[in-house]
Each structure stands twice: as structure tokens, then as C-alpha cells.
Short mmCIF file of C-alpha atoms in Angstrom, two decimals:
data_model
loop_
_atom_site.label_atom_id
_atom_site.label_comp_id
_atom_site.label_asym_id
_atom_site.label_seq_id
_atom_site.Cartn_x
_atom_site.Cartn_y
_atom_site.Cartn_z
CA ASN N 5 -7.54 -13.86 13.50
CA ALA N 6 -5.02 -11.13 14.12
CA GLY N 7 -4.08 -8.92 11.22
CA VAL N 8 -0.62 -7.95 10.07
CA MET N 9 1.39 -6.78 13.05
CA GLN N 10 4.17 -4.24 12.89
CA ASN N 11 6.40 -2.94 15.62
CA PRO N 12 7.38 -0.54 16.76
CA ARG N 13 4.62 1.79 15.66
CA HIS N 14 6.89 4.78 16.08
CA LEU N 15 10.68 4.83 16.01
CA VAL N 16 13.00 7.78 16.56
CA ARG N 17 16.64 7.49 15.57
CA ARG N 18 19.56 9.90 15.30
CA ARG N 19 21.53 10.13 12.09
CA GLY N 20 23.98 7.27 11.79
CA GLN N 21 22.06 4.84 13.98
CA GLU N 22 20.39 1.64 12.84
CA ALA N 23 16.65 1.12 12.51
CA ARG N 24 15.02 -2.32 12.72
CA LEU N 25 11.39 -2.65 11.72
CA ARG N 26 9.48 -5.85 12.35
CA CYS N 27 6.51 -7.37 10.59
CA SER N 28 4.50 -10.44 11.53
CA PRO N 29 2.21 -11.51 8.67
CA MET N 30 -1.33 -12.70 9.12
CA LYS N 31 -1.67 -16.30 10.28
CA GLY N 32 -1.32 -18.61 7.32
CA HIS N 33 0.38 -16.01 5.11
CA SER N 34 3.85 -16.81 3.86
CA HIS N 35 4.43 -13.82 1.56
CA VAL N 36 5.52 -10.44 2.85
CA TYR N 37 5.89 -7.11 1.09
CA TRP N 38 7.45 -3.87 2.35
CA TYR N 39 6.42 -0.43 1.14
CA ARG N 40 7.56 3.08 2.06
CA GLN N 41 5.35 6.14 2.19
CA LEU N 42 6.78 9.65 2.26
CA PRO N 43 4.54 12.45 3.57
CA GLU N 44 1.68 13.34 1.25
CA GLU N 45 2.65 10.60 -1.20
CA GLY N 46 1.48 7.14 -2.17
CA LEU N 47 3.21 3.94 -1.16
CA LYS N 48 6.32 2.82 -3.01
CA PHE N 49 7.19 -0.86 -3.26
CA MET N 50 10.49 -1.88 -1.70
CA VAL N 51 10.81 -5.65 -1.43
CA TYR N 52 8.88 -8.92 -1.65
CA LEU N 53 9.92 -11.92 0.42
CA GLN N 54 8.89 -15.46 1.08
CA LYS N 55 10.23 -17.51 3.96
CA GLU N 56 14.04 -17.43 3.71
CA ASN N 57 13.94 -15.98 0.18
CA ILE N 58 14.01 -12.53 -1.35
CA ILE N 59 11.86 -12.69 -4.46
CA ASP N 60 11.89 -9.09 -5.70
CA GLU N 61 14.00 -6.30 -4.23
CA SER N 62 13.73 -3.94 -7.18
CA GLY N 63 12.48 -1.11 -4.94
CA MET N 64 15.17 -1.33 -2.31
CA PRO N 65 17.87 1.32 -2.19
CA LYS N 66 21.20 -0.24 -3.11
CA GLU N 67 22.93 0.71 0.10
CA ARG N 68 22.08 0.64 3.82
CA PHE N 69 18.76 -1.19 3.38
CA SER N 70 18.25 -4.92 3.82
CA ALA N 71 15.33 -7.23 4.49
CA GLU N 72 14.88 -10.77 5.65
CA PHE N 73 12.08 -13.19 6.41
CA PRO N 74 13.54 -16.08 8.39
CA LYS N 75 12.01 -19.51 8.75
CA GLU N 76 10.98 -18.62 12.28
CA GLY N 77 10.00 -15.16 13.47
CA PRO N 78 8.96 -11.91 11.86
CA SER N 79 10.22 -10.25 8.74
CA ILE N 80 12.80 -7.55 9.46
CA LEU N 81 13.52 -4.40 7.47
CA ARG N 82 16.87 -3.04 8.51
CA ILE N 83 18.21 0.42 7.74
CA GLN N 84 21.81 1.07 8.63
CA GLN N 85 23.32 4.51 9.23
CA VAL N 86 19.99 6.27 8.89
CA VAL N 87 19.77 9.71 7.33
CA ARG N 88 17.00 12.31 7.59
CA GLY N 89 15.70 11.32 4.18
CA ASP N 90 14.82 7.89 5.58
CA SER N 91 12.08 9.48 7.68
CA ALA N 92 8.86 7.94 6.40
CA ALA N 93 6.11 5.46 7.20
CA TYR N 94 7.09 1.88 6.41
CA PHE N 95 4.26 -0.52 5.74
CA CYS N 96 4.31 -4.27 5.60
CA ALA N 97 1.71 -6.34 3.78
CA SER N 98 1.12 -10.07 3.55
CA SER N 99 -0.76 -12.46 1.34
CA PRO N 100 -1.50 -16.16 1.67
CA ARG N 101 -0.03 -17.05 -1.70
CA GLN N 102 2.16 -15.31 -4.15
CA ALA N 103 0.26 -12.29 -5.36
CA THR N 104 1.03 -13.36 -8.89
CA ARG N 105 0.49 -10.47 -11.21
CA GLY N 106 -1.33 -8.75 -8.39
CA GLN N 107 -4.20 -11.24 -8.31
CA GLU N 108 -3.99 -11.76 -4.60
CA THR N 109 -5.11 -9.13 -2.11
CA GLN N 110 -2.35 -7.79 0.06
CA TYR N 111 -3.32 -7.03 3.66
CA PHE N 112 -1.48 -4.14 5.24
CA GLY N 113 -0.21 -3.58 8.75
CA PRO N 114 -0.55 -0.28 10.65
CA GLY N 115 2.94 0.82 9.67
CA THR N 116 6.04 2.00 11.49
CA ARG N 117 6.68 5.72 11.44
CA LEU N 118 10.41 6.37 11.44
CA LEU N 119 11.71 9.78 12.38
CA VAL N 120 15.40 10.50 11.94
CA LEU N 121 16.67 13.46 13.90
CA SER Q 6 1.36 11.23 -15.44
CA GLN Q 7 2.57 8.63 -13.00
CA GLN Q 8 1.31 5.08 -12.89
CA GLY Q 9 -1.81 5.10 -10.76
CA GLU Q 10 -2.44 8.80 -10.58
CA GLU Q 11 -5.64 9.85 -8.82
CA ASP Q 12 -7.86 12.75 -9.65
CA PRO Q 13 -8.85 14.96 -7.94
CA GLN Q 14 -6.07 15.33 -5.38
CA ALA Q 15 -8.57 16.58 -2.84
CA LEU Q 16 -12.36 16.46 -2.64
CA SER Q 17 -14.69 18.03 -0.11
CA ILE Q 18 -18.37 17.09 -0.02
CA GLN Q 19 -21.27 17.11 2.39
CA GLU Q 20 -22.64 14.05 4.10
CA GLY Q 21 -25.15 12.26 1.93
CA GLU Q 22 -23.57 13.31 -1.35
CA ASN Q 23 -21.76 10.97 -3.69
CA ALA Q 24 -17.99 11.07 -4.09
CA THR Q 25 -16.25 10.08 -7.31
CA MET Q 26 -12.52 9.56 -7.59
CA ASN Q 27 -10.62 8.66 -10.72
CA CYS Q 28 -7.39 6.81 -11.31
CA SER Q 29 -5.30 6.64 -14.46
CA TYR Q 30 -2.43 4.30 -15.15
CA LYS Q 31 0.09 3.73 -17.91
CA THR Q 32 1.03 0.08 -18.26
CA SER Q 33 -0.90 -3.12 -18.88
CA ILE Q 34 -2.40 -4.44 -15.70
CA ASN Q 35 -3.88 -7.65 -14.36
CA ASN Q 36 -6.02 -5.94 -11.80
CA LEU Q 37 -6.63 -2.66 -10.01
CA GLN Q 38 -7.32 -2.29 -6.30
CA TRP Q 39 -8.62 0.56 -4.18
CA TYR Q 40 -7.44 1.17 -0.63
CA ARG Q 41 -8.47 3.64 2.07
CA GLN Q 42 -6.08 5.22 4.55
CA ASN Q 43 -7.22 7.20 7.54
CA SER Q 44 -4.83 9.88 8.70
CA GLY Q 45 -1.76 8.35 10.28
CA ARG Q 46 -3.07 4.82 9.94
CA GLY Q 47 -2.54 1.76 7.77
CA LEU Q 48 -4.29 0.86 4.55
CA VAL Q 49 -7.62 -0.89 4.39
CA HIS Q 50 -8.39 -2.92 1.27
CA LEU Q 51 -11.70 -1.86 -0.28
CA ILE Q 52 -12.14 -3.67 -3.56
CA LEU Q 53 -10.23 -5.48 -6.33
CA ILE Q 54 -11.33 -5.42 -9.95
CA ARG Q 55 -9.68 -7.71 -12.50
CA SER Q 56 -8.65 -6.59 -15.95
CA ASN Q 57 -11.45 -8.59 -17.58
CA GLU Q 58 -14.11 -6.94 -15.39
CA ARG Q 59 -15.77 -3.62 -16.14
CA GLU Q 60 -17.72 -2.89 -12.97
CA LYS Q 61 -17.86 -4.15 -9.44
CA HIS Q 62 -19.97 -3.29 -6.40
CA SER Q 63 -19.38 -3.65 -2.69
CA GLY Q 64 -21.89 -2.03 -0.36
CA ARG Q 65 -21.84 1.70 -1.05
CA LEU Q 66 -18.80 1.35 -3.31
CA ARG Q 67 -18.90 1.06 -7.07
CA VAL Q 68 -15.74 0.63 -9.11
CA THR Q 69 -15.42 0.78 -12.86
CA LEU Q 70 -12.47 -0.15 -15.03
CA ASP Q 71 -11.85 0.92 -18.61
CA THR Q 72 -8.71 -0.82 -19.86
CA SER Q 73 -8.91 0.91 -23.24
CA LYS Q 74 -8.56 4.27 -21.51
CA LYS Q 75 -6.36 2.89 -18.74
CA SER Q 76 -8.59 4.41 -16.11
CA SER Q 77 -10.75 3.45 -13.15
CA SER Q 78 -13.25 5.26 -10.97
CA LEU Q 79 -14.37 4.75 -7.40
CA LEU Q 80 -17.84 5.97 -6.47
CA ILE Q 81 -18.90 6.20 -2.85
CA THR Q 82 -22.64 6.72 -2.58
CA ALA Q 83 -24.44 8.44 0.30
CA SER Q 84 -21.18 9.47 1.91
CA ARG Q 85 -20.71 9.64 5.66
CA ALA Q 86 -18.34 11.62 7.85
CA ALA Q 87 -16.57 8.32 8.59
CA ASP Q 88 -15.63 8.07 4.90
CA THR Q 89 -13.19 10.95 5.42
CA ALA Q 90 -9.82 9.49 4.45
CA SER Q 91 -7.29 9.25 1.64
CA TYR Q 92 -8.13 6.84 -1.15
CA PHE Q 93 -5.47 5.15 -3.25
CA CYS Q 94 -5.64 3.05 -6.35
CA ALA Q 95 -2.99 0.36 -6.80
CA THR Q 96 -2.24 -1.62 -9.91
CA GLY Q 97 -0.89 -5.11 -10.27
CA GLU Q 98 1.08 -4.82 -13.46
CA ALA Q 99 1.16 -7.53 -16.07
CA GLY Q 100 4.48 -9.32 -16.20
CA THR Q 101 5.65 -8.36 -12.73
CA ALA Q 102 5.90 -10.66 -9.76
CA SER Q 103 3.75 -9.26 -7.06
CA LYS Q 104 4.36 -5.63 -6.30
CA LEU Q 105 1.57 -3.09 -6.27
CA THR Q 106 2.09 0.35 -7.75
CA PHE Q 107 0.20 3.03 -5.85
CA GLY Q 108 -1.06 6.40 -6.98
CA THR Q 109 -0.67 9.60 -5.03
CA GLY Q 110 -4.16 9.43 -3.56
CA THR Q 111 -7.32 11.49 -3.28
CA ARG Q 112 -7.97 13.14 0.07
CA LEU Q 113 -11.69 13.03 0.73
CA GLN Q 114 -13.29 15.25 3.34
CA VAL Q 115 -16.94 14.61 4.21
CA THR Q 116 -18.52 17.32 6.31
CA LEU Q 117 -21.75 17.23 8.30
#
């Protein structure tokens, strides 16, 4: 049973370009969460999605960032017009059911390390 | 302090010794989880303790939770060099949908 898959593992972009990060949840999991980790810091929640629905995007920056989890295919975190401050590790996690009040364990992928030049 | 703040920030011990890390939080929680992160890698889930539990064991790990003090501790017994990693606590807050709030982590170094 494969774990949470993320690709690419490393992504280099120049300022102003777009970054697309992909996440395939564990088999049987229909809930996806995205977190961002700056160097030497803990993870910060960004967004929680179910298939075709955004449930909680309270951690998403208001501009340039968007996320989707289509009926078919992986979840995508999209960053438009990247800036150097977007450089970070972006982690995806999945759970089989809604992690209501944090009762459900979230399983993390290996992350995508974005570097903006 | 921030929600889910670990103490100490860094800990260096010798193989065979025990390592204790603490986590404090501010809000009401439904559970608290501990994760391990090796340098440059993803997070590995270690253990989840619910708000109505006081202590939980898993192998060489022992976690305690004191909701009156809003604190938790992670004890790793008989440490090994392979335990070298960063350890994070994460809280599932009461009244929120599903997000986890992570602390800043404790960097553990186990030397031979």
C-alpha cells in the first residue's frame, strides 16, 4: 500500500513563474491537507480539501495561491507569480475520513521543496 | 508562547540515554500527536493521545498529557543513533474542522 505521493520532490522556479505541486493521497483516503514549512520552523496549515470541495482554506494566502482536489487525479497546489518568500517545503497529508477535531491520524508525504530564484 | 511550542529547542544525548521533550499549547484540544522528521524528509506519525487520556506507550515511546497544564511530554527510552531527528507535537484543536497546529520542534541528536 503506497503512502502519500508528492511530486516533484524538488522544484526550482524564477520569480514570476508558476509552481504546481501535486499530491496523490493514500489509497482509500479522500481527505487531503496541505501544509507549508519554512526553514527551521514547524508546519503551518494551509488548506483542507475533499474530492471537488475546499473545506477549510483559512491558512491559504489570499492571493496567488489556490488548491484543488478533482474527482479524478491528484490534488494540486498552485502558486502563481512566485516570489522568493514562497521558498519552502510543502507537505501534503491524507486521511481516510474527515479528521474531525483532529481525531484521525494524518499521513504525510515526503514533501516538495520549492526554491524561488 | 505559540500553540504547540516544544522545549527544549535542541537536545544532544548519548546512545542508550533517555530523551525527554515537552510541548505546551494554549487552546482546548481534542488530541495531541507527535511526529518525527528526519532532515530534509517528510513527517512520520509516532503516536496520538486523546484529550481524555493521560499516558500512552508505543515501543520505546511514552507520551503523557496534562490538559490542566496544557502540556505533553514525549519520552524516548534507550535512545539510538537512528532516533536523531526533529520531533514535533501537533494539536487538533477543539471546535476546528481538521487542521493540525504544529510546534516549532525539538532537534534531537543522539551520538554514539
